[in-house]
Short mmCIF file of C-alpha atoms and ligand atoms in Angstrom, two decimals:
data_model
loop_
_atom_site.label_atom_id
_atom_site.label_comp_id
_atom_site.label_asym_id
_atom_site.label_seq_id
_atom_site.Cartn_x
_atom_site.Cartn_y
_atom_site.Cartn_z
CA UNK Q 1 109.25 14.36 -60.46
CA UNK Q 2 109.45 17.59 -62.13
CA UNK Q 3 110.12 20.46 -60.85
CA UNK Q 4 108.71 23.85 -61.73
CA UNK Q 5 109.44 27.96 -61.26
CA UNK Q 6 108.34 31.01 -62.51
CA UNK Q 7 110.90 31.07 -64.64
CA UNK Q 8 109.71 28.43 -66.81
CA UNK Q 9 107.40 28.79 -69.29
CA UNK Q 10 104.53 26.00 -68.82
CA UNK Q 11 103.41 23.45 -71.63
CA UNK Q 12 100.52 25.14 -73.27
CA UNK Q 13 99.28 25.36 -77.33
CA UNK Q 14 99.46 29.12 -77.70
CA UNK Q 15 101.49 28.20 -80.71
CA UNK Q 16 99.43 26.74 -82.22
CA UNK Q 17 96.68 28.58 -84.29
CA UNK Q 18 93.39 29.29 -83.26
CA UNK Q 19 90.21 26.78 -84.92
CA UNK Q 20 88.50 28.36 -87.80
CA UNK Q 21 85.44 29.47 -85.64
CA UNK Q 22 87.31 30.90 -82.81
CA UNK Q 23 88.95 32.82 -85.17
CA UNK Q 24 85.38 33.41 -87.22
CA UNK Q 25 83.69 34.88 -83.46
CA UNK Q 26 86.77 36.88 -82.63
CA UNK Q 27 86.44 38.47 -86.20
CA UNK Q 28 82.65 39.00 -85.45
CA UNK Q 29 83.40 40.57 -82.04
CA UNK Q 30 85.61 42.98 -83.36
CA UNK Q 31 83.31 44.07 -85.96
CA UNK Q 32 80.32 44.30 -83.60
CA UNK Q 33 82.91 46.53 -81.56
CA UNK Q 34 83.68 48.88 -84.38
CA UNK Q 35 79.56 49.15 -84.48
CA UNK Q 36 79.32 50.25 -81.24
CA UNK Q 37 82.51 52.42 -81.36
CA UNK Q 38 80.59 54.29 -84.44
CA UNK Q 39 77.39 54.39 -82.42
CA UNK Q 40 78.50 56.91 -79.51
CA UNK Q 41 79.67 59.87 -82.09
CA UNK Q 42 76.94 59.23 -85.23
CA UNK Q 43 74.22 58.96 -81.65
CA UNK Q 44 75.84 62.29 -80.65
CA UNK Q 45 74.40 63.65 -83.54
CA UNK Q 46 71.81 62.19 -84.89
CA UNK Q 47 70.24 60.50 -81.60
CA UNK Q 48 68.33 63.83 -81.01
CA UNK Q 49 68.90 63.42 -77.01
CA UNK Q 50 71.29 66.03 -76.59
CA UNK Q 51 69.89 69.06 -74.11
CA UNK Q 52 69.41 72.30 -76.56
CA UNK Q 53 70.87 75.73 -74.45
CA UNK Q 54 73.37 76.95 -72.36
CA UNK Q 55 75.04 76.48 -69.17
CA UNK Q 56 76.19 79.51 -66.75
CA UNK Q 57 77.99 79.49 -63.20
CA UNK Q 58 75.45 80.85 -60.80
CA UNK Q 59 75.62 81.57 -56.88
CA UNK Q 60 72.71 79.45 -55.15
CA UNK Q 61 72.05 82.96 -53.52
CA UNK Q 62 71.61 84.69 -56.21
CA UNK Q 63 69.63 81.65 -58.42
CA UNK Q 64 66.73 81.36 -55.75
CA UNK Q 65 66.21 85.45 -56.26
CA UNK Q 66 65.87 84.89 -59.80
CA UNK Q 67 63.31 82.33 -59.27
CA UNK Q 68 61.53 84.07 -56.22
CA UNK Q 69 61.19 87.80 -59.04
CA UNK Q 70 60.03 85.12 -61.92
CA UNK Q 71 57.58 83.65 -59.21
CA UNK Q 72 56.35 87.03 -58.32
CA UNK Q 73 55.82 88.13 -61.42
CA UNK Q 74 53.48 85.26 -63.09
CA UNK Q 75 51.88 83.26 -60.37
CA UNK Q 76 48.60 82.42 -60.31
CA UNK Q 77 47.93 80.16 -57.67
CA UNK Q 78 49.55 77.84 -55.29
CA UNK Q 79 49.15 73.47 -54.81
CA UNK Q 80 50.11 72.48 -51.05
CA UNK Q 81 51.84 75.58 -50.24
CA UNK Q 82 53.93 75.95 -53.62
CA UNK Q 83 53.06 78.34 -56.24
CA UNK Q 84 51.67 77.99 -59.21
CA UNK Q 85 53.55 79.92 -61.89
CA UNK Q 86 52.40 80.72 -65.49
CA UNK Q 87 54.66 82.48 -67.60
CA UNK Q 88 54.40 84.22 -71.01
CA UNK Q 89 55.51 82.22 -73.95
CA UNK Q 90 59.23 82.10 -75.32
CA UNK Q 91 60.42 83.60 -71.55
CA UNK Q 92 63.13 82.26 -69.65
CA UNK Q 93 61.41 80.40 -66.49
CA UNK Q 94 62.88 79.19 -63.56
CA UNK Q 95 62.75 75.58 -61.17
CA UNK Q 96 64.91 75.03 -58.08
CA UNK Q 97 65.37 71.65 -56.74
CA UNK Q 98 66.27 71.32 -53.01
CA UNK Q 99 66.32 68.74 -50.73
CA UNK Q 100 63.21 67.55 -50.86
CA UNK Q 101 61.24 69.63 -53.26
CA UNK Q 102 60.96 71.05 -56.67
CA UNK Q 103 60.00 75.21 -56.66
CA UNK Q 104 57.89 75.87 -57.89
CA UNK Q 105 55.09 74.32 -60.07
CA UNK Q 106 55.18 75.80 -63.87
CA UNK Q 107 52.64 75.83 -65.79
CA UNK Q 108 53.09 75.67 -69.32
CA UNK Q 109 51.02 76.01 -72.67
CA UNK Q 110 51.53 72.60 -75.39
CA UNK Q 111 53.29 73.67 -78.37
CA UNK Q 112 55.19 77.07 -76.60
CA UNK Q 113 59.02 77.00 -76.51
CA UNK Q 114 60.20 78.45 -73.21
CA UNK Q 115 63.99 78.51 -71.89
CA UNK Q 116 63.58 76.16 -68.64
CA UNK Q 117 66.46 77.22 -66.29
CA UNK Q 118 67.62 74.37 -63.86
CA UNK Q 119 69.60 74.25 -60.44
CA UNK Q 120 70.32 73.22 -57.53
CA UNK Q 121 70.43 75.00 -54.01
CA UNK Q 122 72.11 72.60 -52.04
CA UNK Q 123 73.54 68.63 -53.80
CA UNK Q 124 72.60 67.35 -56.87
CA UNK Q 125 69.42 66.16 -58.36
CA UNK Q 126 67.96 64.53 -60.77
CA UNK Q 127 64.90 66.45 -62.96
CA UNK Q 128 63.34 63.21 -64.62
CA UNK Q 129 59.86 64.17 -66.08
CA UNK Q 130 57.67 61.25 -65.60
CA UNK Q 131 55.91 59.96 -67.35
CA UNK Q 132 57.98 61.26 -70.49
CA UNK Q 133 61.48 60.15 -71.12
CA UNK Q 134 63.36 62.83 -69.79
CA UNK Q 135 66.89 63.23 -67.45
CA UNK Q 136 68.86 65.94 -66.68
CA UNK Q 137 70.98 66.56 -63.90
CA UNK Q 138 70.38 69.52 -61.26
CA UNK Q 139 73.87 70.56 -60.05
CA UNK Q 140 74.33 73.10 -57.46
CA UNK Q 141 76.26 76.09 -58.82
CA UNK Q 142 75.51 75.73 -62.75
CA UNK Q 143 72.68 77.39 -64.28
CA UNK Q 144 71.24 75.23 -67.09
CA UNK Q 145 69.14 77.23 -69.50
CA UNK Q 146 67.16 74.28 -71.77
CA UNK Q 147 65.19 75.11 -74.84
CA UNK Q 148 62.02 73.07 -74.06
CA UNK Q 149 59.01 73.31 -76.12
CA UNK Q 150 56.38 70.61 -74.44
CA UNK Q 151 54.56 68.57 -77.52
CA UNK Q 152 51.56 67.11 -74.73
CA UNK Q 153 49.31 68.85 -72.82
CA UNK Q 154 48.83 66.71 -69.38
CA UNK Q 155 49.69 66.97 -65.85
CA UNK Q 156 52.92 65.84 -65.29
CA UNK Q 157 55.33 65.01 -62.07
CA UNK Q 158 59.19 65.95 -61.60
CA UNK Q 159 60.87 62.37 -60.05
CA UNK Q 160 63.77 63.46 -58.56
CA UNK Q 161 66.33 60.95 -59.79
CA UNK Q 162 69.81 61.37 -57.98
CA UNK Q 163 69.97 60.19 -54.79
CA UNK Q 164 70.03 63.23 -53.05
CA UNK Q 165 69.44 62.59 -49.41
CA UNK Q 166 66.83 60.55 -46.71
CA UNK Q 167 63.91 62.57 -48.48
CA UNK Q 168 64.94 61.65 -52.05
CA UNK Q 169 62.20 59.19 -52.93
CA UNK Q 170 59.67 62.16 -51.72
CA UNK Q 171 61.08 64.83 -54.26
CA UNK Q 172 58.25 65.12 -56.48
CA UNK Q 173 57.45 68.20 -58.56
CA UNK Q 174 54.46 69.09 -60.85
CA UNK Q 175 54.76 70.80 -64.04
CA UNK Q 176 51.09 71.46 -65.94
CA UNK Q 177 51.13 71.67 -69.60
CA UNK Q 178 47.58 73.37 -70.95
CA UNK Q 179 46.41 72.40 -74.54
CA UNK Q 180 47.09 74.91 -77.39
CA UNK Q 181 44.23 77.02 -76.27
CA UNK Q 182 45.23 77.37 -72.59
CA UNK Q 183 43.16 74.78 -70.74
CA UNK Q 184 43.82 72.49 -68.32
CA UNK Q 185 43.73 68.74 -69.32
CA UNK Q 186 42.34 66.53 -67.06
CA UNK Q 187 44.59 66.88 -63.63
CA UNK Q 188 45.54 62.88 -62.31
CA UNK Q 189 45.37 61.66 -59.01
CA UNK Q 190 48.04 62.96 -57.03
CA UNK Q 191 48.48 60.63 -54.57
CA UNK Q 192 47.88 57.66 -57.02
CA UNK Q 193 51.05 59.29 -59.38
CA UNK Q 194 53.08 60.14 -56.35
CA UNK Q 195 52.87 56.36 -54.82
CA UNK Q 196 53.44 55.21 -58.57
CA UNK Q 197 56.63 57.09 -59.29
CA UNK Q 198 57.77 56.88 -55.20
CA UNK Q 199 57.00 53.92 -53.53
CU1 CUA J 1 66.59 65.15 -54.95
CU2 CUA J 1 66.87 62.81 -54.98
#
């Protein structure tokens, strides 16, 4: 019988070279890998999903009294208890996330470019604008200012998108866009968008 230790190398056929095809699909692999490789830098720049603006360091304190003076100065209504803001194209506006709510509800003209200012009061969350294909993370402490100009008038919901606490899957947020003119489009069913996006 033979015996056999680590120290032995086992029979095997590593010396011997690899079949044509193996060697054709590790050849292909490789080349698919360089693809990909390429992808993430020429998708950095030409994939057009990088977030336009700037970031600061901001005391939660000191973001939620930015928001309450921009909330003073343009509301023009309120929706359950949160206000309805409208403010004056190209200016710098203002939403808070907290656990469990978005403040407060913009309202925005189609076609306007604002600076949309983003944070967090308390642990992170995700702003995910349903039902367009947008993410951006909400992090206590930073102050993201986003050149946004909306391209559809509609009446849109904020999904929060981080898991952010036993509320999470209740964190949604309205945003309004009006049409070029100023008007509303016609407003969905809340409660039928809320149970689609949170159910
Ligand atoms: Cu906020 Cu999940």
């Amino acid at each position: 019988m033979e015996t056999h230790t680590g120290m032995q190398s086992p029979k095997g056929v590593w010396w011997k070279r690899a079949h044509p095809t193996e060697r054709m699909w590790v050849a292909i692999a490789f080349g698919w890998c360089m693809v990909l490789f390429a992808m993430m830098p020429l998708w950095h720049f030409k994939g057009g999903q990088n977030p336009a603006g700037v970031r600061y360091r901001v005391k939660p304190a000191d973001y939620m009294r930015r928001t309450q003076e921009f909330i003073a100065a343009h509301k023009v209504g309120t929706d359950q208890g949160i206000p309805i803001v409208e403010p004056p194209a190209g200016s710098d506006i203002y939403l808070i996330g907290l656990s469990f709510a978005w403040h407060p509800i913009l309202k925005l003209r189609q076609g306007t470019e604002y600076t949309l200012h983003l944070s967090s009061l308390d642990v992170n969350h995700g702003f995910s604008l349903y039902p367009m294909n947008i993410n951006f993370q909400v992090v206590p402490g930073y102050d993201y200012g986003l050149r946004v100009t909306p391209t559809e008038a509609g009446d849109l919901r904020i999904v929060c998108n981080e898991f952010c606490g036993i509320g999470h899957h209740t964190m949604v947020g309205r945003v309004i866009v009006t049409d070029s003119a100023g008007r509303e489009v016609a407003v969905a069913d809340r409660a039928e968008i809320t149970r689609e996006v949170a159910p």
